[in-house]
XYZ file of C-alpha atoms in Angstrom:
697
model
C 14.653 3.743 24.847
C 16.259 1.149 22.693
C 19.500 -0.596 21.943
C 22.903 0.819 21.115
C 22.419 3.914 18.986
C 18.641 3.673 18.748
C 17.985 6.547 21.180
C 16.287 9.516 19.536
C 16.808 12.124 22.259
C 13.848 12.216 24.588
C 15.465 13.998 27.782
C 15.950 34.330 1.513
C 18.952 34.046 -0.238
C 21.002 36.667 1.577
C 19.995 35.875 5.138
C 17.024 35.963 7.442
C 14.679 38.869 6.839
C 13.510 38.797 10.447
C 12.777 41.292 13.183
C 14.573 39.745 16.152
C 15.172 40.674 19.759
C 18.810 40.204 20.827
C 19.083 42.139 24.079
C 22.114 41.375 26.266
C 21.140 41.318 29.916
C 21.647 39.174 32.971
C 18.704 36.845 33.113
C 17.526 34.027 35.296
C 18.240 31.149 32.954
C 16.734 28.647 35.407
C 14.421 29.618 38.243
C 13.310 26.301 39.675
C 10.999 26.371 42.702
C 9.936 22.718 42.343
C 6.248 23.587 42.231
C 5.919 21.627 38.955
C 8.179 19.210 37.153
C 8.284 20.882 33.742
C 12.044 20.398 33.598
C 11.917 16.616 33.957
C 13.752 16.202 37.260
C 13.913 12.541 38.229
C 11.032 11.436 40.437
C 10.597 7.845 41.601
C 11.540 5.094 44.013
C 14.496 2.875 43.183
C 14.338 0.993 46.439
C 17.572 2.317 47.888
C 16.496 5.901 47.168
C 13.141 7.683 46.848
C 12.737 11.077 45.177
C 9.507 13.112 45.328
C 8.468 16.591 44.291
C 5.582 18.388 45.988
C 4.718 21.724 47.561
C 7.902 23.379 46.341
C 10.236 20.696 47.645
C 12.479 18.264 45.784
C 12.843 15.631 48.513
C 15.515 12.910 48.415
C 15.562 9.990 50.847
C 18.759 8.010 50.300
C 18.564 4.857 52.419
C 21.982 3.223 51.977
C 25.337 4.084 53.540
C 27.452 3.834 50.373
C 27.455 5.390 46.927
C 26.233 8.671 45.459
C 23.460 9.967 43.223
C 23.189 13.008 40.972
C 19.979 14.445 39.498
C 20.421 16.957 36.693
C 18.661 19.087 34.100
C 20.066 20.469 30.848
C 20.250 24.198 30.256
C 22.586 26.313 28.165
C 25.292 28.310 29.930
C 27.721 30.189 27.705
C 31.172 28.809 28.610
C 32.830 32.112 27.642
C 30.842 34.252 30.105
C 30.453 34.618 33.849
C 27.549 32.832 35.503
C 26.196 31.727 38.874
C 24.401 28.587 40.046
C 22.782 28.351 43.460
C 20.510 26.034 45.378
C 18.811 26.067 48.749
C 18.715 22.765 50.635
C 17.757 21.407 54.006
C 19.436 18.262 55.342
C 16.803 16.700 57.600
C 18.763 13.574 58.528
C 22.357 12.762 57.676
C 25.327 10.694 58.757
C 28.394 12.736 59.658
C 30.045 11.515 56.449
C 26.980 12.153 54.252
C 26.962 15.043 51.762
C 24.475 17.034 49.704
C 24.841 20.046 47.452
C 24.950 21.242 43.880
C 26.581 19.866 40.740
C 27.561 21.683 37.554
C 29.483 20.857 34.389
C 28.036 17.331 34.487
C 28.755 14.882 31.656
C 28.277 11.597 33.503
C 29.107 10.032 36.870
C 32.764 10.080 35.872
C 32.964 13.776 34.933
C 31.453 16.616 36.972
C 32.110 19.418 39.497
C 30.367 19.702 42.871
C 30.020 21.984 45.904
C 28.660 20.026 48.886
C 27.881 20.232 52.585
C 28.526 17.361 55.002
C 26.340 16.087 57.805
C 28.857 17.363 60.324
C 28.542 20.952 59.082
C 31.475 21.438 56.698
C 31.845 22.006 52.960
C 34.025 20.678 50.177
C 34.607 21.510 46.501
C 35.352 18.457 44.375
C 36.071 17.674 40.723
C 35.626 14.257 39.128
C 37.525 13.605 35.914
C 37.415 10.271 34.096
C 36.224 8.558 37.267
C 38.912 9.967 39.573
C 37.902 12.401 42.323
C 39.994 15.458 43.144
C 39.500 17.563 46.300
C 39.657 21.103 44.951
C 39.358 22.442 48.514
C 41.758 19.707 49.730
C 39.351 18.495 52.442
C 36.095 19.337 54.200
C 36.289 22.828 55.684
C 34.203 24.088 58.598
C 32.757 27.608 58.459
C 30.524 29.761 60.639
C 28.231 30.459 57.684
C 27.013 26.848 57.627
C 23.769 26.091 59.442
C 23.394 22.724 61.130
C 21.281 19.747 60.042
C 17.638 20.736 60.145
C 18.306 24.260 58.854
C 18.293 25.589 55.294
C 21.580 26.491 53.575
C 21.997 28.290 50.251
C 25.021 27.258 48.183
C 26.234 29.313 45.249
C 29.078 28.892 42.795
C 29.953 32.001 40.789
C 32.329 32.196 37.869
C 34.221 35.496 37.550
C 36.806 35.467 34.792
C 39.347 32.778 35.576
C 38.083 32.288 39.135
C 35.296 30.307 40.779
C 33.850 31.846 43.929
C 31.887 29.752 46.411
C 29.263 31.163 48.780
C 27.269 29.723 51.687
C 24.316 31.792 52.823
C 25.753 34.754 50.865
C 29.153 34.532 52.602
C 32.226 33.961 50.412
C 33.911 30.820 51.740
C 36.321 29.628 49.017
C 37.935 30.525 45.683
C 39.443 28.236 43.046
C 40.565 28.432 39.448
C 37.684 28.142 36.987
C 37.929 24.609 35.529
C 36.204 25.443 32.248
C 32.650 24.579 31.207
C 32.203 21.722 28.783
C 28.727 20.416 29.542
C 25.197 21.812 29.832
C 23.857 19.582 32.613
C 23.649 20.899 36.175
C 21.796 19.733 39.263
C 21.942 18.342 42.802
C 24.066 15.765 44.612
C 23.649 13.327 47.513
C 26.275 11.036 49.042
C 25.645 8.096 51.377
C 22.641 7.828 53.679
C 20.845 11.143 53.958
C 17.407 12.701 53.899
C 17.271 16.173 52.393
C 15.130 18.453 50.297
C 15.876 21.239 47.848
C 13.565 24.262 47.621
C 15.247 26.180 44.781
C 17.741 25.847 41.952
C 18.715 29.062 40.132
C 21.081 29.767 37.226
C 21.942 33.338 36.158
C 23.988 34.627 33.227
C 24.113 37.548 30.794
C 22.681 36.061 27.598
C 21.235 37.091 24.264
C 18.333 35.051 22.927
C 17.982 35.517 19.184
C 14.198 35.352 19.047
C 11.533 36.579 16.641
C 9.529 39.570 17.846
C 5.734 39.563 18.308
C 5.083 35.850 17.839
C 1.923 35.158 19.836
C 0.646 31.739 18.701
C -0.004 29.053 21.293
C 0.699 25.349 21.151
C -2.417 23.210 20.652
C -2.600 19.620 21.830
C -3.510 17.135 19.099
C -5.974 15.639 21.552
C -6.861 12.078 22.611
C -7.134 10.762 19.050
C -3.357 11.128 18.857
C -2.012 11.565 22.386
C -2.109 8.922 25.111
C -1.441 8.825 28.892
C 2.102 7.585 28.160
C 4.940 9.190 26.203
C 4.124 10.107 22.603
C 7.098 11.531 20.746
C 8.963 12.137 17.478
C 6.097 13.488 15.305
C 6.767 13.577 11.566
C 4.208 15.216 9.300
C 4.175 13.977 5.698
C 5.129 16.606 3.081
C 1.529 16.855 1.850
C 0.200 17.151 5.408
C -2.073 14.105 5.118
C -0.330 11.744 7.553
C 1.324 12.106 10.943
C 3.817 9.468 12.023
C 4.986 9.348 15.637
C 6.455 7.018 18.264
C 4.539 5.794 21.302
C 6.305 4.338 24.303
C 5.335 0.787 25.220
C 4.370 0.895 28.877
C 6.727 -1.125 31.047
C 9.241 -1.634 28.217
C 12.287 0.305 27.062
C 11.106 0.694 23.496
C 8.364 2.251 21.419
C 6.272 1.581 18.327
C 5.433 3.698 15.293
C 1.865 4.972 15.138
C 0.172 6.918 12.359
C -2.830 9.246 12.189
C -4.543 10.366 8.968
C -6.085 13.762 8.348
C -9.833 13.548 7.695
C -11.786 15.541 5.106
C -12.781 17.902 7.910
C -9.142 18.599 8.688
C -9.100 16.677 11.972
C -6.827 13.786 12.911
C -8.231 10.257 12.844
C -7.710 7.860 15.723
C -4.043 6.880 15.560
C -3.218 3.240 14.807
C -0.055 1.210 15.125
C 1.789 0.862 11.823
C 2.490 -2.769 12.724
C 5.148 -5.197 11.559
C 7.653 -5.190 9.982
C 8.361 -1.546 10.938
C 7.597 -2.172 14.614
C 9.792 -4.641 16.464
C 11.234 -4.934 19.985
C 13.369 -1.760 20.008
C 12.784 1.993 19.701
C 11.078 2.469 16.322
C 10.698 5.839 14.631
C 9.885 7.345 11.214
C 12.417 10.083 10.455
C 11.332 11.236 6.985
C 8.550 10.556 4.506
C 8.538 10.887 0.707
C 6.142 13.350 -0.999
C 3.926 10.483 -2.200
C 3.772 8.868 1.290
C 5.108 5.622 -0.178
C 8.601 5.584 1.287
C 9.892 6.314 4.804
C 13.320 6.693 6.374
C 13.544 4.819 9.674
C 15.773 4.731 12.685
C 17.789 1.477 13.029
C 18.432 -1.322 10.568
C 16.362 -4.483 10.211
C 17.155 -8.143 9.636
C 15.335 -10.074 6.906
C 12.699 -11.217 9.409
C 12.031 -7.635 10.555
C 13.933 -7.940 13.826
C 16.466 -5.392 15.049
C 19.840 -5.674 13.284
C 21.828 -2.627 14.382
C 22.296 1.122 14.493
C 21.973 3.598 11.628
C 19.082 4.025 9.183
C 16.889 2.095 6.775
C 14.189 2.662 4.159
C 10.828 0.949 3.697
C 8.395 1.188 0.759
C 4.590 0.971 0.784
C 2.931 -1.036 -1.998
C -0.613 0.125 -1.280
C -1.362 -2.373 1.470
C 1.851 -3.306 3.317
C 5.271 -1.896 4.157
C 8.366 -3.733 2.955
C 11.015 -5.071 5.316
C 13.346 -2.064 5.588
C 16.593 -2.081 3.595
C 19.781 -0.471 4.887
C 20.613 3.138 4.017
C 24.392 2.683 3.812
C 26.476 5.758 4.740
C 30.154 5.717 3.826
C 32.702 6.256 6.627
C 30.112 7.134 9.228
C 32.679 6.528 11.999
C 30.643 6.670 15.163
C 27.201 7.674 16.274
C 27.516 9.499 19.597
C 24.963 9.346 22.381
C 22.066 10.081 20.044
C 21.389 9.276 16.438
C 18.967 11.107 14.195
C 18.481 12.222 10.595
C 16.224 13.991 8.102
C 15.860 13.206 4.403
C 15.170 15.831 1.736
C 11.956 15.434 -0.252
C 13.955 14.689 -3.417
C 15.676 11.775 -1.592
C 19.152 13.077 -2.495
C 20.292 14.758 0.731
C 20.359 13.515 4.307
C 21.026 15.632 7.384
C 22.468 13.688 10.316
C 22.841 14.294 14.035
C 25.912 12.295 15.014
C 29.179 12.535 16.912
C 32.249 11.563 14.926
C 35.920 12.563 14.625
C 36.046 16.280 13.866
C 32.785 17.161 15.598
C 32.786 20.605 17.196
C 31.150 19.224 20.313
C 28.959 16.282 21.132
C 26.387 15.562 18.435
C 26.843 17.888 15.456
C 24.681 18.220 12.369
C 26.171 16.773 9.165
C 25.069 16.433 5.546
C 25.427 13.372 3.314
C 24.642 13.169 -0.425
C 23.336 10.152 -2.337
C 25.645 8.947 -5.099
C 25.169 6.981 -8.324
C 26.317 3.764 -6.623
C 23.297 3.722 -4.352
C 25.195 4.754 -1.226
C 25.316 7.832 0.951
C 28.615 9.708 0.824
C 30.783 10.434 3.844
C 29.071 13.065 6.039
C 30.223 16.707 5.921
C 29.978 18.885 9.051
C 27.545 21.814 8.613
C 30.114 24.012 10.353
C 30.123 26.567 13.178
C 27.242 28.624 11.813
C 25.021 25.764 13.068
C 27.069 23.534 15.366
C 28.325 24.397 18.850
C 30.520 22.699 21.449
C 27.332 21.281 22.954
C 24.597 19.130 21.419
C 22.662 19.641 18.165
C 19.950 17.096 17.423
C 16.595 16.263 15.792
C 17.206 18.002 12.415
C 14.265 18.569 10.096
C 14.938 19.774 6.551
C 11.813 21.444 5.170
C 10.406 20.793 1.704
C 12.177 23.864 0.263
C 15.529 22.116 0.898
C 16.784 25.331 2.523
C 15.013 25.795 5.854
C 16.392 23.792 8.760
C 14.777 23.275 12.156
C 16.813 21.605 14.891
C 17.231 21.255 18.654
C 20.254 22.523 20.530
C 21.633 22.938 24.034
C 24.342 25.207 22.620
C 22.428 28.497 22.258
C 20.641 30.728 24.775
C 17.067 29.610 25.236
C 14.148 29.000 27.536
C 14.459 25.382 28.624
C 16.669 22.344 28.818
C 16.637 22.133 25.026
C 15.143 24.561 22.514
C 14.119 24.435 18.864
C 15.882 26.747 16.398
C 15.529 27.677 12.723
C 18.180 28.565 10.133
C 18.237 28.908 6.336
C 20.861 27.630 3.925
C 22.483 30.565 2.125
C 24.272 28.773 -0.736
C 24.962 25.320 -2.170
C 27.952 24.618 0.076
C 25.748 23.321 2.932
C 28.171 24.949 5.385
C 26.895 28.533 5.097
C 23.770 29.139 7.172
C 21.973 32.131 8.633
C 22.279 32.756 12.375
C 19.930 30.292 14.127
C 16.747 31.885 15.456
C 15.146 30.617 18.649
C 11.486 29.870 17.907
C 10.536 31.731 21.073
C 8.701 31.039 24.326
C 5.468 30.114 22.577
C 7.259 27.099 21.075
C 10.038 26.521 23.608
C 8.969 25.921 27.199
C 11.154 25.553 30.293
C 10.934 21.811 29.751
C 11.454 19.495 26.807
C 10.544 20.658 23.275
C 11.810 18.836 20.201
C 11.088 16.953 16.971
C 9.800 19.855 14.922
C 8.299 19.189 11.475
C 6.141 21.115 9.008
C 4.371 20.159 5.767
C 5.033 21.802 2.416
C 3.432 25.248 1.953
C 1.931 25.088 5.430
C 2.225 27.412 8.418
C 1.286 24.785 11.028
C 4.174 22.914 12.611
C 4.213 19.819 14.834
C 6.403 19.095 17.831
C 6.615 17.172 21.093
C 6.432 18.790 24.517
C 5.783 17.817 28.123
C 4.053 21.128 28.904
C 0.337 20.651 29.670
C 0.384 17.084 28.385
C -2.145 14.291 28.895
C 0.715 12.208 30.216
C 4.474 12.240 29.753
C 5.241 13.921 26.438
C 2.463 14.774 23.965
C 2.218 15.968 20.381
C 1.253 19.571 19.692
C 0.702 21.843 16.710
C 1.493 25.541 16.479
C 0.853 28.200 13.819
C 4.010 30.023 12.726
C 4.469 33.542 11.387
C 5.591 33.787 7.772
C 9.151 34.694 8.794
C 9.585 31.272 10.430
C 7.990 29.155 7.713
C 9.824 27.517 4.781
C 9.784 29.010 1.315
C 7.014 28.008 -1.086
C 7.407 24.873 -3.176
C 5.416 23.402 -6.050
C 3.294 20.453 -4.926
C 2.735 18.548 -8.153
C 0.246 15.728 -8.669
C -0.238 13.648 -11.787
C -1.077 10.349 -13.349
C 0.685 7.863 -15.619
C -1.414 6.033 -18.222
C -0.976 3.743 -21.200
C -1.384 6.019 -24.238
C -3.129 3.260 -26.173
C -5.553 1.878 -23.562
C -5.683 4.840 -21.160
C -5.195 2.359 -18.279
C -3.165 3.538 -15.238
C 0.443 2.372 -14.996
C 3.043 2.045 -12.282
C 6.216 3.816 -13.436
C 9.216 5.697 -12.123
C 8.771 9.451 -12.457
C 11.992 11.365 -13.129
C 12.087 15.160 -12.905
C 15.005 17.273 -14.140
C 15.847 20.939 -14.268
C 15.605 22.304 -17.798
C 18.289 24.855 -16.892
C 20.923 22.532 -15.491
C 19.917 19.107 -16.851
C 20.325 17.868 -13.281
C 18.009 15.116 -12.064
C 16.148 16.630 -9.114
C 14.480 13.464 -7.877
C 12.383 10.397 -8.561
C 9.084 8.966 -7.311
C 6.849 6.070 -8.359
C 3.264 6.202 -9.534
C 0.724 4.059 -7.729
C 0.307 0.490 -8.953
C -3.483 0.623 -9.057
C -4.306 4.246 -9.884
C -1.194 5.486 -11.695
C -1.285 8.595 -9.493
C 1.894 10.279 -8.291
C 2.861 13.253 -6.187
C 6.157 15.115 -5.994
C 7.608 18.396 -4.778
C 9.531 20.866 -6.938
C 11.709 22.924 -4.616
C 13.309 25.612 -6.753
C 11.849 28.302 -8.980
C 12.720 26.676 -12.287
C 11.366 24.940 -15.380
C 11.249 21.144 -15.149
C 11.252 18.214 -17.538
C 9.094 15.395 -16.196
C 9.138 11.912 -17.688
C 8.243 8.383 -16.665
C 10.050 5.086 -17.148
C 8.553 1.635 -17.477
C 9.968 -1.387 -19.265
C 8.430 -1.744 -22.726
C 7.260 1.872 -22.886
C 8.435 5.309 -23.986
C 7.181 8.386 -22.133
C 5.557 11.350 -23.820
C 7.241 13.660 -21.321
C 6.035 17.092 -20.296
C 7.463 20.256 -18.805
C 6.287 22.646 -16.133
C 7.430 26.029 -14.846
C 7.458 26.841 -11.120
C 6.574 30.536 -11.196
C 8.504 33.347 -9.527
C 5.739 34.195 -7.086
C 5.429 30.584 -5.964
C 1.650 30.554 -6.410
C 0.683 29.740 -9.984
C 2.185 26.259 -9.859
C 1.233 25.248 -6.333
C -1.354 22.812 -7.680
C -0.822 21.116 -11.020
C -2.273 17.967 -12.534
C -0.164 16.251 -15.195
C -1.019 13.221 -17.278
C 2.070 11.430 -18.568
C 1.257 9.062 -21.390
C 3.477 6.061 -22.029
C 3.571 4.671 -25.547
C 4.114 0.914 -25.874
C 7.264 0.163 -27.824
C 5.938 -1.319 -31.070
C 8.014 -2.046 -34.146
C 7.192 0.387 -36.937
C 5.447 3.049 -34.824
C 6.898 6.575 -34.982
C 7.212 8.351 -31.617
C 8.047 12.057 -31.305
C 10.900 13.157 -29.043
C 9.055 15.816 -27.084
C 10.734 18.823 -25.444
C 13.552 18.715 -28.036
C 14.616 22.197 -29.177
C 17.209 23.516 -31.670
C 18.641 26.893 -32.504
C 16.736 28.491 -35.367
C 17.656 26.985 -38.782
C 20.488 25.002 -37.100
C 21.113 21.492 -35.852
C 22.408 22.841 -32.513
C 20.551 21.795 -29.365
C 19.212 24.396 -26.992
C 20.208 23.614 -23.378
C 16.619 22.730 -22.482
C 16.811 19.734 -24.867
C 19.235 17.640 -22.832
C 16.705 16.071 -20.439
C 14.745 14.777 -23.439
C 17.929 13.379 -24.972
C 18.836 11.709 -21.677
C 15.358 10.211 -21.532
C 15.911 8.564 -24.946
C 19.400 7.503 -23.911
C 18.066 5.717 -20.816
C 15.497 3.964 -22.984
C 18.232 2.650 -25.293
C 20.312 1.443 -22.339
C 17.334 -0.277 -20.719
C 16.625 -2.107 -23.995
C 20.079 -3.123 -25.262
C 18.691 -5.074 -28.243
C 16.517 -2.256 -29.524
C 17.394 -0.575 -32.838
C 15.773 2.642 -33.976
C 15.434 4.926 -36.957
C 15.841 8.613 -36.077
C 13.913 10.863 -38.449
C 14.031 14.656 -38.777
C 11.226 16.880 -40.067
C 10.813 20.616 -40.756
C 7.957 22.881 -41.731
C 7.517 23.893 -45.383
C 8.813 27.453 -45.067
C 11.913 28.202 -47.141
C 14.010 26.255 -49.624
C 12.899 22.588 -49.696
C 16.490 21.426 -50.301
C 17.756 23.327 -47.289
C 14.874 21.987 -45.210
C 15.744 18.458 -46.296
C 19.389 18.969 -45.344
C 18.433 20.496 -41.980
C 16.097 17.593 -41.146
C 18.918 15.108 -41.739
C 21.384 17.170 -39.714
C 19.031 17.358 -36.753
C 18.399 13.620 -36.816
C 22.158 13.091 -37.068
C 22.703 15.380 -34.066
C 20.439 13.146 -31.972
C 22.317 10.030 -33.106
C 25.684 11.650 -32.338
C 24.525 12.582 -28.835
C 23.413 9.014 -28.134
C 26.677 7.647 -29.514
C 28.663 9.959 -27.248
C 26.619 8.627 -24.322
C 27.656 5.051 -25.088
C 25.004 3.847 -27.534
C 26.448 1.787 -30.411
C 25.974 3.645 -33.715
C 24.966 0.380 -35.419
C 21.732 0.498 -33.413
C 20.676 3.763 -35.086
C 19.658 4.677 -38.638
C 19.216 8.333 -39.628
C 16.829 9.887 -42.153
C 15.331 13.288 -42.904
C 12.202 14.241 -44.828
C 12.304 18.029 -44.733
C 8.779 19.434 -44.866
C 7.262 16.610 -46.900
C 5.479 14.825 -44.011
C 3.598 17.422 -41.991
C 1.411 16.421 -39.028
C -0.286 19.827 -38.696
C -1.449 22.828 -40.746
C 1.531 24.812 -42.146
C -0.487 27.994 -42.684
C -0.373 29.121 -39.032
C 2.666 29.369 -36.770
C 0.907 27.856 -33.750
C 0.339 24.655 -35.716
C 3.301 24.912 -38.100
C 5.758 24.516 -35.188
C 4.390 21.008 -34.601
C 5.889 19.991 -37.933
C 9.392 20.933 -36.768
C 10.165 17.707 -34.950
C 12.444 14.698 -34.557
C 10.886 11.260 -34.202
C 12.209 7.780 -33.719
C 10.764 4.502 -34.925
C 11.558 1.109 -33.395
C 12.894 -1.133 -36.169
C 13.984 -4.021 -33.938
C 13.029 -4.793 -30.348
């Protein structure tokens, strides 16, 4: 599925307020009768070996006299608890030196444990570590419990404390020390030339599945407009729910292309189309995250200048209204390794990236990490999310919801229903290492087979995922409706437009939104080149300062409050007007507030001051006059003095932020130049203002 690290794994504030079932009982973790292939057992003909599955039989015909093959599935077994694995097999034809049996604790062909029968009617327990085979039972051992070739035998390995017990047809035949359990893959084994079939494969263990109670929704196929007879995978719904990106396997090739479907006015999905070059090339291509305005995507892999594959890691591409740019690298400091799989999810404010990687310090194989974007345009060294999320096994396919708190991910490290399940957890503080106990999304989401790549749009209850259960062919894309307890918290989906305040024509500009409480920049987006429209997501219940930047203009910024109930501000339409910078024209500094009768800024004023500061830095030759005004209430002399002091306070702030004082003149006019009626408070407050006038540009 690609080159190097391009594989993307195909094989409220105090905790979760959920009603969950966590009953400890011995359960059949795997109960495989080979009537269907929901668990993705290998089936095919490699020439030297043919494997088929039909009528409850997993039949293996190995045609060569040397070598070995192992066929496995993934399923969680708690390494700290007792368990049993058993299989029933029939060796139809076998050389005396041939073997068949079961495998557990499988990492690769160089690391596994096995319990096998020979063609001559004996058994052996073996361990392979780093490519070297050890005979745990010293040699093949004959036993009366073993039935000859042509008869069925049931093999079972049972862990009890520090011991491993081995059974043939329910008779205890051998005991060894338990070697430990480090891997989640288990399956069947064949050595040399042999013809055999397996009729069952069963795993039992006492487990607790942390699952939500009374969740009855069913997965719905997205249908032939989206799904195809070959593998469709990695669905990513845009934050506004209007677009669905996914990857489609190229038949006969070990790669896939990005496809996209658009939601119609009727709420259906249009016929999916290939996104084309430069995002699609000759490797495994995938969209990992999408910006709220659908104009920027995070991609798997890096790209050369001609759009060809360059290497592992991630990149970003921008949409200009008609074409996607050649992706640029998303540089992550001290990444130090990728592991077997590589995946990521980007927050809607473009400041936080969650990664699925294996690196020094990982708790197991792939762990989930967080990286933050810094002022130098790079992603900081990843931080492990910690043991509240990560296990000694594999965590992958993270999706960070629009609320920046709710995390969906896949794991083989928790009790579940299949070879890999989808889980949900919520971030409990700003440390990014304190998370609620992961909740299994339940058997309506997680099948016995492969379920992954979960994503959900902002303020929606419909999620999207990939599954091989009841698919058109291979893996398909499905939707499912979630209960409120499993959906992200509400966010504010904000739309707006940027226009020239003089001509009213739409403008392309960078939208910057800040918290009025903390003065922290929450994110940036760009308005559309042709329409001036923009769309962004406000994640936290807060008041925001929203401005726009474009060379040669000054923004008449606005503010908005995201209400406590998360409903009043779900749909807002803002118009941000940009004033052309013209010598001699006075422009008010909006959203600038002082303590009453003082020249002391209220905390909510700092975003407006920073907006003016950025303007001065972007135009290093610009000189301005800062002018203070008051209403006409009170002593005119005191009003005059206050107006000067407030203008001076603005100049001092800019100077402290690195603006040369020689670029600023300060004046105050008290209440002598009103712009509104002073007889009423609702209009009188408009006269209490600070303006600036460009005197050189």
